[in-house]
Short mmCIF file of N, CA and C in Angstrom, two decimals:
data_model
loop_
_atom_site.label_atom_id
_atom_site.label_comp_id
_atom_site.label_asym_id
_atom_site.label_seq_id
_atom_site.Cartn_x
_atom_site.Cartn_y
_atom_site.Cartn_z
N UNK A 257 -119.32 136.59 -143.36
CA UNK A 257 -120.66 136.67 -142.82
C UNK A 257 -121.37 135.35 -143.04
N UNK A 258 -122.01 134.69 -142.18
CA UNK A 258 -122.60 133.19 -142.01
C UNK A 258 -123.63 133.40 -142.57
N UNK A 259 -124.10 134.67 -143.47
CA UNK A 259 -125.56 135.07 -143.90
C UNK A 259 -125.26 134.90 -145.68
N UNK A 260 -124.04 134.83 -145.87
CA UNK A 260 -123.93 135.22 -147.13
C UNK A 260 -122.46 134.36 -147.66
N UNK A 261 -123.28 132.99 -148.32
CA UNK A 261 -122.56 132.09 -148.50
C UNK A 261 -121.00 132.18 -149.46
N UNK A 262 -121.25 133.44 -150.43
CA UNK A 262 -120.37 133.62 -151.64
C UNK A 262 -119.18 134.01 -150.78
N UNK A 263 -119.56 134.63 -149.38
CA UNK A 263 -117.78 134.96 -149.21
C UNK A 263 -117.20 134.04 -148.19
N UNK A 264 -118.03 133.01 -148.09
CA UNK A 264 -117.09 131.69 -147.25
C UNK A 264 -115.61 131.27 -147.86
N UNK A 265 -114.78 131.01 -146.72
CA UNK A 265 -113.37 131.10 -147.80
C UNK A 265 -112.82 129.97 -147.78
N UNK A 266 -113.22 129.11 -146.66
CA UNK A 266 -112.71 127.40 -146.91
C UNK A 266 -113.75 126.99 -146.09
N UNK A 267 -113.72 125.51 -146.37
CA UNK A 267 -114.60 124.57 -145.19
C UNK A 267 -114.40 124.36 -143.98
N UNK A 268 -115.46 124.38 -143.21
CA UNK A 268 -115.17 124.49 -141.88
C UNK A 268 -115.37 122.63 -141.35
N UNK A 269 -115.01 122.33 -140.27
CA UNK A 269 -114.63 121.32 -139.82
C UNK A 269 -115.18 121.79 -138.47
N UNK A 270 -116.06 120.73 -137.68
CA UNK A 270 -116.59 121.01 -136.11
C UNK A 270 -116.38 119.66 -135.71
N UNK A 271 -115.03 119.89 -134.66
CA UNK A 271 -114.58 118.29 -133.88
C UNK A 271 -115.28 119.08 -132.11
N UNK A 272 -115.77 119.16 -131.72
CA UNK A 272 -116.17 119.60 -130.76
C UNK A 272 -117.15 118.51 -129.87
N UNK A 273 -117.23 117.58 -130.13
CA UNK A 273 -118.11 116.41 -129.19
C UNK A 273 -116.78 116.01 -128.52
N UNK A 274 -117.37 116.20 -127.47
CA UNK A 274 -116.33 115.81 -126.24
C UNK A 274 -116.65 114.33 -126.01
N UNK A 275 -116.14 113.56 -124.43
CA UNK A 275 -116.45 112.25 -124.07
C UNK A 275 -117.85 113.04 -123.12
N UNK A 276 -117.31 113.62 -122.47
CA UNK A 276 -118.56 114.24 -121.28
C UNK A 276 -120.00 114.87 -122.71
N UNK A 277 -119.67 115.13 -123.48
CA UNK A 277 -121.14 115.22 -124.19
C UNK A 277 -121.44 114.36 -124.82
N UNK A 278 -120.87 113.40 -124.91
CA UNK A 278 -120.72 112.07 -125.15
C UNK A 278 -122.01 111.26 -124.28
N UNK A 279 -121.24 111.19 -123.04
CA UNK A 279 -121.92 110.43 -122.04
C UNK A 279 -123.42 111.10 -121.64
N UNK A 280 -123.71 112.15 -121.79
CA UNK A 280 -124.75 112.88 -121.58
C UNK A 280 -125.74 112.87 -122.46
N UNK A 281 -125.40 112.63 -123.76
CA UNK A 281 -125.87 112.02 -125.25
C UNK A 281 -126.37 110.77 -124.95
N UNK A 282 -125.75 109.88 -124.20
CA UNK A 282 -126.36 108.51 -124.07
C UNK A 282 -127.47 108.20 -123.16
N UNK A 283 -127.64 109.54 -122.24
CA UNK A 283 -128.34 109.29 -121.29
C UNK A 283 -130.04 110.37 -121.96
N UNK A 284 -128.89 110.95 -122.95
CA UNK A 284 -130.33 111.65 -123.44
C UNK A 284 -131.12 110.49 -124.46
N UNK A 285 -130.68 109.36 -124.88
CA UNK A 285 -131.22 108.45 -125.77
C UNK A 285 -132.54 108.00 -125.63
N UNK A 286 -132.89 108.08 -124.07
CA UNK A 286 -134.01 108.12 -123.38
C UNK A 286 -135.37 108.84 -124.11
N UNK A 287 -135.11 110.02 -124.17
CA UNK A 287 -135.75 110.85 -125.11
C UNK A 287 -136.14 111.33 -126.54
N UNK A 288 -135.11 109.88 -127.16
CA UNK A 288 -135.09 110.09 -128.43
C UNK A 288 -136.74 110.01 -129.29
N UNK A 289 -137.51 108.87 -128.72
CA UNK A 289 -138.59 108.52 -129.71
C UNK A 289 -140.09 109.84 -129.49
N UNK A 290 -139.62 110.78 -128.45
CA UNK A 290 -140.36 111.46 -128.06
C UNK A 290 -140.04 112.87 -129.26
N UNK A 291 -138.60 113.07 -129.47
CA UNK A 291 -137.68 113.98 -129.97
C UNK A 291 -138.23 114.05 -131.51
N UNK A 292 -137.69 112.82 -132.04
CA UNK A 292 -138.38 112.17 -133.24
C UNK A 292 -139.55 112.65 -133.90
N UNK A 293 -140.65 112.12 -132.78
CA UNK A 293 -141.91 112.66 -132.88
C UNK A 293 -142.41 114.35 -133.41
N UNK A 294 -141.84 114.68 -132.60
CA UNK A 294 -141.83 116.10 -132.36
C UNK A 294 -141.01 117.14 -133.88
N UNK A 295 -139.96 116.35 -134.42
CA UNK A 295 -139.50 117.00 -135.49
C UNK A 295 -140.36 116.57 -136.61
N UNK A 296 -140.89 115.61 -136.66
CA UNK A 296 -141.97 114.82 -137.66
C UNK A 296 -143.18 116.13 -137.70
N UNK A 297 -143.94 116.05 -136.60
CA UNK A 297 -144.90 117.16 -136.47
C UNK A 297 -144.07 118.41 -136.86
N UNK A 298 -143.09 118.94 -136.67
CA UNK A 298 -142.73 120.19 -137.38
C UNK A 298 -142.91 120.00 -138.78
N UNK A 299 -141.94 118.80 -139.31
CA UNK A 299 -142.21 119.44 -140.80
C UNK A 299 -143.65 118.86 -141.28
N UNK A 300 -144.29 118.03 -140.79
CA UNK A 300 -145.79 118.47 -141.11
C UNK A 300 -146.65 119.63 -141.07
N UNK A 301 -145.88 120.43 -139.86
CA UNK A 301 -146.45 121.67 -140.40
C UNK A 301 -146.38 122.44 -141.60
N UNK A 302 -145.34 122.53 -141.80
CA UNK A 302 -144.57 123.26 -142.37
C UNK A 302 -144.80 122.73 -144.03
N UNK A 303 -144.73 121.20 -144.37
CA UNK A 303 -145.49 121.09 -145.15
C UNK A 303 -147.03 121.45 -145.77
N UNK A 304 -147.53 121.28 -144.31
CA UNK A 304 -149.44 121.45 -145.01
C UNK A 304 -149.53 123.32 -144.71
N UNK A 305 -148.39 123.82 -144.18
CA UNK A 305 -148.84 125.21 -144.33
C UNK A 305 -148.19 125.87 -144.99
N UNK A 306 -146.97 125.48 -146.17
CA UNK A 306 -146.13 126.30 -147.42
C UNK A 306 -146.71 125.95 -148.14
N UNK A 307 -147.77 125.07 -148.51
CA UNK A 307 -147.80 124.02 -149.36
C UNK A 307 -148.06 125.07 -151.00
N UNK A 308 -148.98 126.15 -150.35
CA UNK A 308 -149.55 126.75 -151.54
C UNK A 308 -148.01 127.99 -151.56
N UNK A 309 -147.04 128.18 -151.56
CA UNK A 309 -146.44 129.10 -151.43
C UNK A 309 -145.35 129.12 -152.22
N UNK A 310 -144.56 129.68 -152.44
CA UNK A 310 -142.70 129.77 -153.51
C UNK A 310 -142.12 128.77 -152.73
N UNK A 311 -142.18 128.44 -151.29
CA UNK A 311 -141.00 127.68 -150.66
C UNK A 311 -141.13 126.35 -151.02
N UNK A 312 -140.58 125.60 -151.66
CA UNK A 312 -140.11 124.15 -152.44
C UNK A 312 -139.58 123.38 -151.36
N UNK A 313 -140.68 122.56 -150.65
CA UNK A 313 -139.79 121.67 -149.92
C UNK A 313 -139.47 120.78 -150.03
N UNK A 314 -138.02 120.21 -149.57
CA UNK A 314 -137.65 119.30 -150.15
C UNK A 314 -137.41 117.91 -149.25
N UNK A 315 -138.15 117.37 -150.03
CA UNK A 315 -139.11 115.85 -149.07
C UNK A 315 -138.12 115.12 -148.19
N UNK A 316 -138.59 114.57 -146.91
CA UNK A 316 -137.60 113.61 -146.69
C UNK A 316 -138.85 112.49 -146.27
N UNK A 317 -138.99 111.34 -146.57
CA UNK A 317 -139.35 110.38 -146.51
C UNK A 317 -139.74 109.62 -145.30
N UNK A 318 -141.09 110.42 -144.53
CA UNK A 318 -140.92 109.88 -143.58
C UNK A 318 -141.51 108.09 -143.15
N UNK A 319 -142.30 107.85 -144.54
CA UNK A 319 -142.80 106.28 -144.13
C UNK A 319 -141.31 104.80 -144.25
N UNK A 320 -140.57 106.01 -144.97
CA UNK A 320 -139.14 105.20 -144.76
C UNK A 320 -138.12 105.32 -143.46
N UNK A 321 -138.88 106.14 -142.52
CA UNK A 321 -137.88 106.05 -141.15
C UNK A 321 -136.94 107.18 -141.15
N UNK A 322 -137.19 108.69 -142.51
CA UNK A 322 -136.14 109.67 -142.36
C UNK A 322 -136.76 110.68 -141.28
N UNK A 323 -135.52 111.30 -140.68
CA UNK A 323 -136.01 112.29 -139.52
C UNK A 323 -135.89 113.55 -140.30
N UNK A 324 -136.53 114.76 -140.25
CA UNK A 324 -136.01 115.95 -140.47
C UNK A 324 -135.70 116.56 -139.64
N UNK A 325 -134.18 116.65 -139.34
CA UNK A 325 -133.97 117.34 -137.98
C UNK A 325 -134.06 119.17 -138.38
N UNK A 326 -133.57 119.06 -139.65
CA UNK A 326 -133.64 120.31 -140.09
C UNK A 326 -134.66 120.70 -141.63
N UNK A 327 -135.52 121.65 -141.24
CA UNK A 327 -136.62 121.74 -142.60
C UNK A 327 -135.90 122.71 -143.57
N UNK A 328 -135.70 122.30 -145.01
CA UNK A 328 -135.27 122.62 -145.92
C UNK A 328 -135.82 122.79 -147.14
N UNK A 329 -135.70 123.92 -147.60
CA UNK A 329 -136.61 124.39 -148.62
C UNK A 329 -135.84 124.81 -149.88
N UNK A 330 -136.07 125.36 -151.02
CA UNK A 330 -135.71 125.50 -152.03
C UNK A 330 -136.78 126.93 -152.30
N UNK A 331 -136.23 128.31 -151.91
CA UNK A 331 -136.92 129.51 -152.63
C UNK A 331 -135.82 130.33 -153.56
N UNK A 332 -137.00 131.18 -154.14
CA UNK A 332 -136.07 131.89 -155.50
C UNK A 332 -136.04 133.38 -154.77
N UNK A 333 -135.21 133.68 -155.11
CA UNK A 333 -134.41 135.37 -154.50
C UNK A 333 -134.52 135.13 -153.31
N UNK A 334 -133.93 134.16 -152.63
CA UNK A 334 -133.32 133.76 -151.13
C UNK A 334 -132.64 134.73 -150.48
N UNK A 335 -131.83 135.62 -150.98
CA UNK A 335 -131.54 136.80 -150.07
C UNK A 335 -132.22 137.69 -149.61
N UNK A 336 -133.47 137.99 -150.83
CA UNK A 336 -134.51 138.72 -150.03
C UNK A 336 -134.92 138.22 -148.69
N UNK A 337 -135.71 137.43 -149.40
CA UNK A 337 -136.48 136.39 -147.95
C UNK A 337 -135.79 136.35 -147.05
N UNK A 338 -134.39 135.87 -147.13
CA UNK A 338 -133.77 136.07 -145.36
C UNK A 338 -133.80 137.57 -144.81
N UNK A 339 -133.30 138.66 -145.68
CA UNK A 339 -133.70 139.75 -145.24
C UNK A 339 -134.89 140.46 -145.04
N UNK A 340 -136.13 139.69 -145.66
CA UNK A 340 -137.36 140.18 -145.32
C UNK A 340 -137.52 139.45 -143.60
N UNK A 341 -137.44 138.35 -143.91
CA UNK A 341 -138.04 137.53 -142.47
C UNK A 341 -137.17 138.17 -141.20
N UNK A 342 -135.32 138.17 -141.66
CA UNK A 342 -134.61 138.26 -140.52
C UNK A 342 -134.72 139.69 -139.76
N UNK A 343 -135.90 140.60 -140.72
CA UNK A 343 -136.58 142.16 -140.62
C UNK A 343 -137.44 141.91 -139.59
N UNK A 344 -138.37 140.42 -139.08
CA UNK A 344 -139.64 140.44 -138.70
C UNK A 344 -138.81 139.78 -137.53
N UNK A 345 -137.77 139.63 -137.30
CA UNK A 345 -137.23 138.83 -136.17
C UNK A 345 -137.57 136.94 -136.24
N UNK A 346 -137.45 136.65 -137.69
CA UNK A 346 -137.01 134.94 -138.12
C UNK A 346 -135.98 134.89 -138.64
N UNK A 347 -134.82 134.30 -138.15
CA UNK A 347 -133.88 133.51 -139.01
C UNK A 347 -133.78 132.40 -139.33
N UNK A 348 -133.03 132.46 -140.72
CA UNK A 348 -132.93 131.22 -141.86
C UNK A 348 -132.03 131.61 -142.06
N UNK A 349 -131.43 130.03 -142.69
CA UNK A 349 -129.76 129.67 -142.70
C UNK A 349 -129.55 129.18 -144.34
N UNK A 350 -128.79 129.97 -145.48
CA UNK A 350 -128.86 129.43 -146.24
C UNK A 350 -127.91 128.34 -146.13
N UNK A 351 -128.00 127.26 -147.65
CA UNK A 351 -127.55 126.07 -147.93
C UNK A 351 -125.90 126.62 -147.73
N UNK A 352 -125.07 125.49 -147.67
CA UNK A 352 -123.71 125.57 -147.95
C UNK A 352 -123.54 126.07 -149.57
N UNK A 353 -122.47 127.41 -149.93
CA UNK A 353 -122.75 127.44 -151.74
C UNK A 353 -122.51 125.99 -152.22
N UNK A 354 -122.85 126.66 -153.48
CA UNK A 354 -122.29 125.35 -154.60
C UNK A 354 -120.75 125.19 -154.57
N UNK A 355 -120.29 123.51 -153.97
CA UNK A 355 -119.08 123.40 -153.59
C UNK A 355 -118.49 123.02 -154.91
N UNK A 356 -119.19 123.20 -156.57
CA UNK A 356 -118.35 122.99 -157.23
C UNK A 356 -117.19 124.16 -157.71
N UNK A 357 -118.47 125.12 -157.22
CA UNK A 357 -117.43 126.39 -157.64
C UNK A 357 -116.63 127.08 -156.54
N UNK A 358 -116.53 125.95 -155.46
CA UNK A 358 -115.76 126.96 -154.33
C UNK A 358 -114.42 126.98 -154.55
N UNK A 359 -113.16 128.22 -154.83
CA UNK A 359 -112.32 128.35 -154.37
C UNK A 359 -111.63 127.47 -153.69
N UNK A 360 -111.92 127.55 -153.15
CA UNK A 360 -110.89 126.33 -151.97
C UNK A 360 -110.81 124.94 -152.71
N UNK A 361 -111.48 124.42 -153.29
CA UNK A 361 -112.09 123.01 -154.14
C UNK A 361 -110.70 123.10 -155.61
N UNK A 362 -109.61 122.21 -155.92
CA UNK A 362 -109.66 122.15 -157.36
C UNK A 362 -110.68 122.18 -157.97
N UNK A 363 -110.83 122.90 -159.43
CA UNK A 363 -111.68 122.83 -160.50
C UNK A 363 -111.68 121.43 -161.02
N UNK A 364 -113.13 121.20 -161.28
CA UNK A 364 -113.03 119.58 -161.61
C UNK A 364 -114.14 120.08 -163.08
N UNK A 365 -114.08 118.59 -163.85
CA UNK A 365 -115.05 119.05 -165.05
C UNK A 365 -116.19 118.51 -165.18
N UNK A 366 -116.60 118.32 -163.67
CA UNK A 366 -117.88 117.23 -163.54
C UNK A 366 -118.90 118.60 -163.74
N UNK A 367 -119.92 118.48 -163.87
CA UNK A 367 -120.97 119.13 -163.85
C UNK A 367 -122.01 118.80 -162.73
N UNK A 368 -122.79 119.43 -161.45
CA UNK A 368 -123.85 118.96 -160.84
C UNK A 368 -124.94 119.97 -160.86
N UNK A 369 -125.83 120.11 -161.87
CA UNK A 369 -126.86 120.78 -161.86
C UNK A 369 -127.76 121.38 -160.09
N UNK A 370 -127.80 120.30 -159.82
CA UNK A 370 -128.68 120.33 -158.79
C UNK A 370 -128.06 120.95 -157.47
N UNK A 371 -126.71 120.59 -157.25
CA UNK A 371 -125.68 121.44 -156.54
C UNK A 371 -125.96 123.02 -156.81
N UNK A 372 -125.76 123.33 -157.71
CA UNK A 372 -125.67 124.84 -157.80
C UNK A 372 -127.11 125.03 -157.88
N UNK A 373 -128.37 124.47 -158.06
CA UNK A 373 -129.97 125.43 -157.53
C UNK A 373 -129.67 125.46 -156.05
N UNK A 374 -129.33 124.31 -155.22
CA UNK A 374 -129.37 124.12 -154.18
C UNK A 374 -128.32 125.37 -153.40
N UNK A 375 -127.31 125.72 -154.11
CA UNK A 375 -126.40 126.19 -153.85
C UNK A 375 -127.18 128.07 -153.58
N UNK A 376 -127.63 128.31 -154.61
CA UNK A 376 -128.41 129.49 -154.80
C UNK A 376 -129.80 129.73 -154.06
N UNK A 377 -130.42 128.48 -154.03
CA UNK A 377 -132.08 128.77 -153.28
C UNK A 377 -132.16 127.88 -152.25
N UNK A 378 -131.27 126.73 -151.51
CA UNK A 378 -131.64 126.35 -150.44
C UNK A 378 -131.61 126.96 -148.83
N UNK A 379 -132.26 126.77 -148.18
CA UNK A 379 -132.49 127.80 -146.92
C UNK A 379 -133.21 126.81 -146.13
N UNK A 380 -132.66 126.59 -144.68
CA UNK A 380 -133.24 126.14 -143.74
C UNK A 380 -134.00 126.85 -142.98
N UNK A 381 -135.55 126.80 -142.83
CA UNK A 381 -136.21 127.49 -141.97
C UNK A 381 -136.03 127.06 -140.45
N UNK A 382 -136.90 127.79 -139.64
CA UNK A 382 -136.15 127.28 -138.22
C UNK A 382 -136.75 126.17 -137.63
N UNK A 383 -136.18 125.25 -137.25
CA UNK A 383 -136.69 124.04 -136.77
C UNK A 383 -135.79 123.48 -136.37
N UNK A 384 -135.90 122.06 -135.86
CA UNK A 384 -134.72 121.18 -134.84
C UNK A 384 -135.54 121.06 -133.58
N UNK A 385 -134.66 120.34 -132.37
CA UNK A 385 -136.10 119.44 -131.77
C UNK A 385 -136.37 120.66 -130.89
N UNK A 386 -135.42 121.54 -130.54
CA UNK A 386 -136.11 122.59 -129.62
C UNK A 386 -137.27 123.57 -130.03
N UNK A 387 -137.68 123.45 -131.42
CA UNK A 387 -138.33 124.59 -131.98
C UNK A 387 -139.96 123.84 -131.41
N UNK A 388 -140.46 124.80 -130.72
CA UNK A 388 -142.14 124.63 -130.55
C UNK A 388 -142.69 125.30 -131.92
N UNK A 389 -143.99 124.30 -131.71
CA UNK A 389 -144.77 124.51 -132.65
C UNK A 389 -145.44 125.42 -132.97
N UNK A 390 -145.42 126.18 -132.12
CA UNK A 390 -146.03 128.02 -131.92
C UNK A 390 -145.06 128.36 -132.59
N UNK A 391 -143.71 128.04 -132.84
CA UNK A 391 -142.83 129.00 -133.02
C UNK A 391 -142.73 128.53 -134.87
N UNK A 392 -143.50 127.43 -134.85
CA UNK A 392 -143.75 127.10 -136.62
C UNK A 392 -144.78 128.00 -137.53
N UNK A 393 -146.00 127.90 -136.40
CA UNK A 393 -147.24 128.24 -137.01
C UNK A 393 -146.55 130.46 -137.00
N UNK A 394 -145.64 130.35 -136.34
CA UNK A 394 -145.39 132.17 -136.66
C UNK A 394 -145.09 132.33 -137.64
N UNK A 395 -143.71 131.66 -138.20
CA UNK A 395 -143.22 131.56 -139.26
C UNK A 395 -143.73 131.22 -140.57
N UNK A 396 -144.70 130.27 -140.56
CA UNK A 396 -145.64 130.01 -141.56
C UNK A 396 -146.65 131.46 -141.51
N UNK A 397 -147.22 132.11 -140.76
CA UNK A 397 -147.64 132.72 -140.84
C UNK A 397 -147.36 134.54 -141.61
N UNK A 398 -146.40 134.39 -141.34
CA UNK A 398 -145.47 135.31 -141.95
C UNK A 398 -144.80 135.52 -142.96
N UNK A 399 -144.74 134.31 -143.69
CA UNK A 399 -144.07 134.06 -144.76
C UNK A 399 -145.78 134.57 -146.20
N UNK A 400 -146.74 133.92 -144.96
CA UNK A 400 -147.99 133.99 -146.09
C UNK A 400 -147.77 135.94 -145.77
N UNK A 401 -148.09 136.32 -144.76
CA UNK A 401 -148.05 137.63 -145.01
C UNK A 401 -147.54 138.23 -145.57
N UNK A 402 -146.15 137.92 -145.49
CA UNK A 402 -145.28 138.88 -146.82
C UNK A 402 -145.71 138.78 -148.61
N UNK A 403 -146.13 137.17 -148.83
CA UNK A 403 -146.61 136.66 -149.75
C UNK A 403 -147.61 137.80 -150.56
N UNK A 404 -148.65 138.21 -149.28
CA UNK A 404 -150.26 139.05 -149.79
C UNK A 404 -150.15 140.10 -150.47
#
């Protein structure tokens, strides 16, 4: 289940860019600084409207030139929340687990703290360049409701 990271059983691999989406990619380049724009204003939303809330977002830098194509957060009892929201008709995608403890991985004796919070509470809310901004301010909105 793509909902429930613990029973992923190896890593997946996506070779799927063709030459023809290729070439169609280059012609979409056109559109990039508009695209840009537009994911910037998402996670500004999304920033100034979790701000007071459990969801921990986790910064990307935009006076340094980072894009957020995807908004990423850090909440605690993450399975609820996807099953509360994915109740109200929102889906969220949790993080990849913690790849230190995956199965598939030799056991190594490194330690990464931050891997395994991430592993347990990260969750992408919905965003990417197709998401309108109506479709932010719902989600923000909803998240406070369940909150009350």
């Amino acid at each position: 289940n793509v909902k429930e990271p613990e029973s992923w059983m190896m890593p997946g691999f996506n070779f799927r860019f063709t030459d023809l989406q290729a070439s169609i990619g280059i012609e979409q380049l056109i559109r990039l600084p508009e695209r840009v724009e537009h994911l910037k204003n998402i996670y500004i939303k999304y920033a100034e409207g979790l701000v007071d809330t459990p969801f921990k977002l986790i910064p990307v830098n935009l006076e340094a030139g980072e894009t957020p194509v995807y908004n990423e957060f850090l909440i605690e009892n993450r399975s609820e929340w996807i099953a509360n929201l994915e109740h109200r008709g929102i889906e969220i995608s949790p993080f990849y687990p913690d790849i230190q403890k995956n199965s598939y991985f030799i056991k190594q004796k490194s330690h990464f703290p931050n891997s395994g919070i991430y592993g347990l509470q990260g969750i992408i809310l919905p965003s990417g360049p197709n998401q309108n901004l109506s479709g932010i301010r719902t989600v923000i909105q909803t998240i406070k409701s369940i909150i009350k």
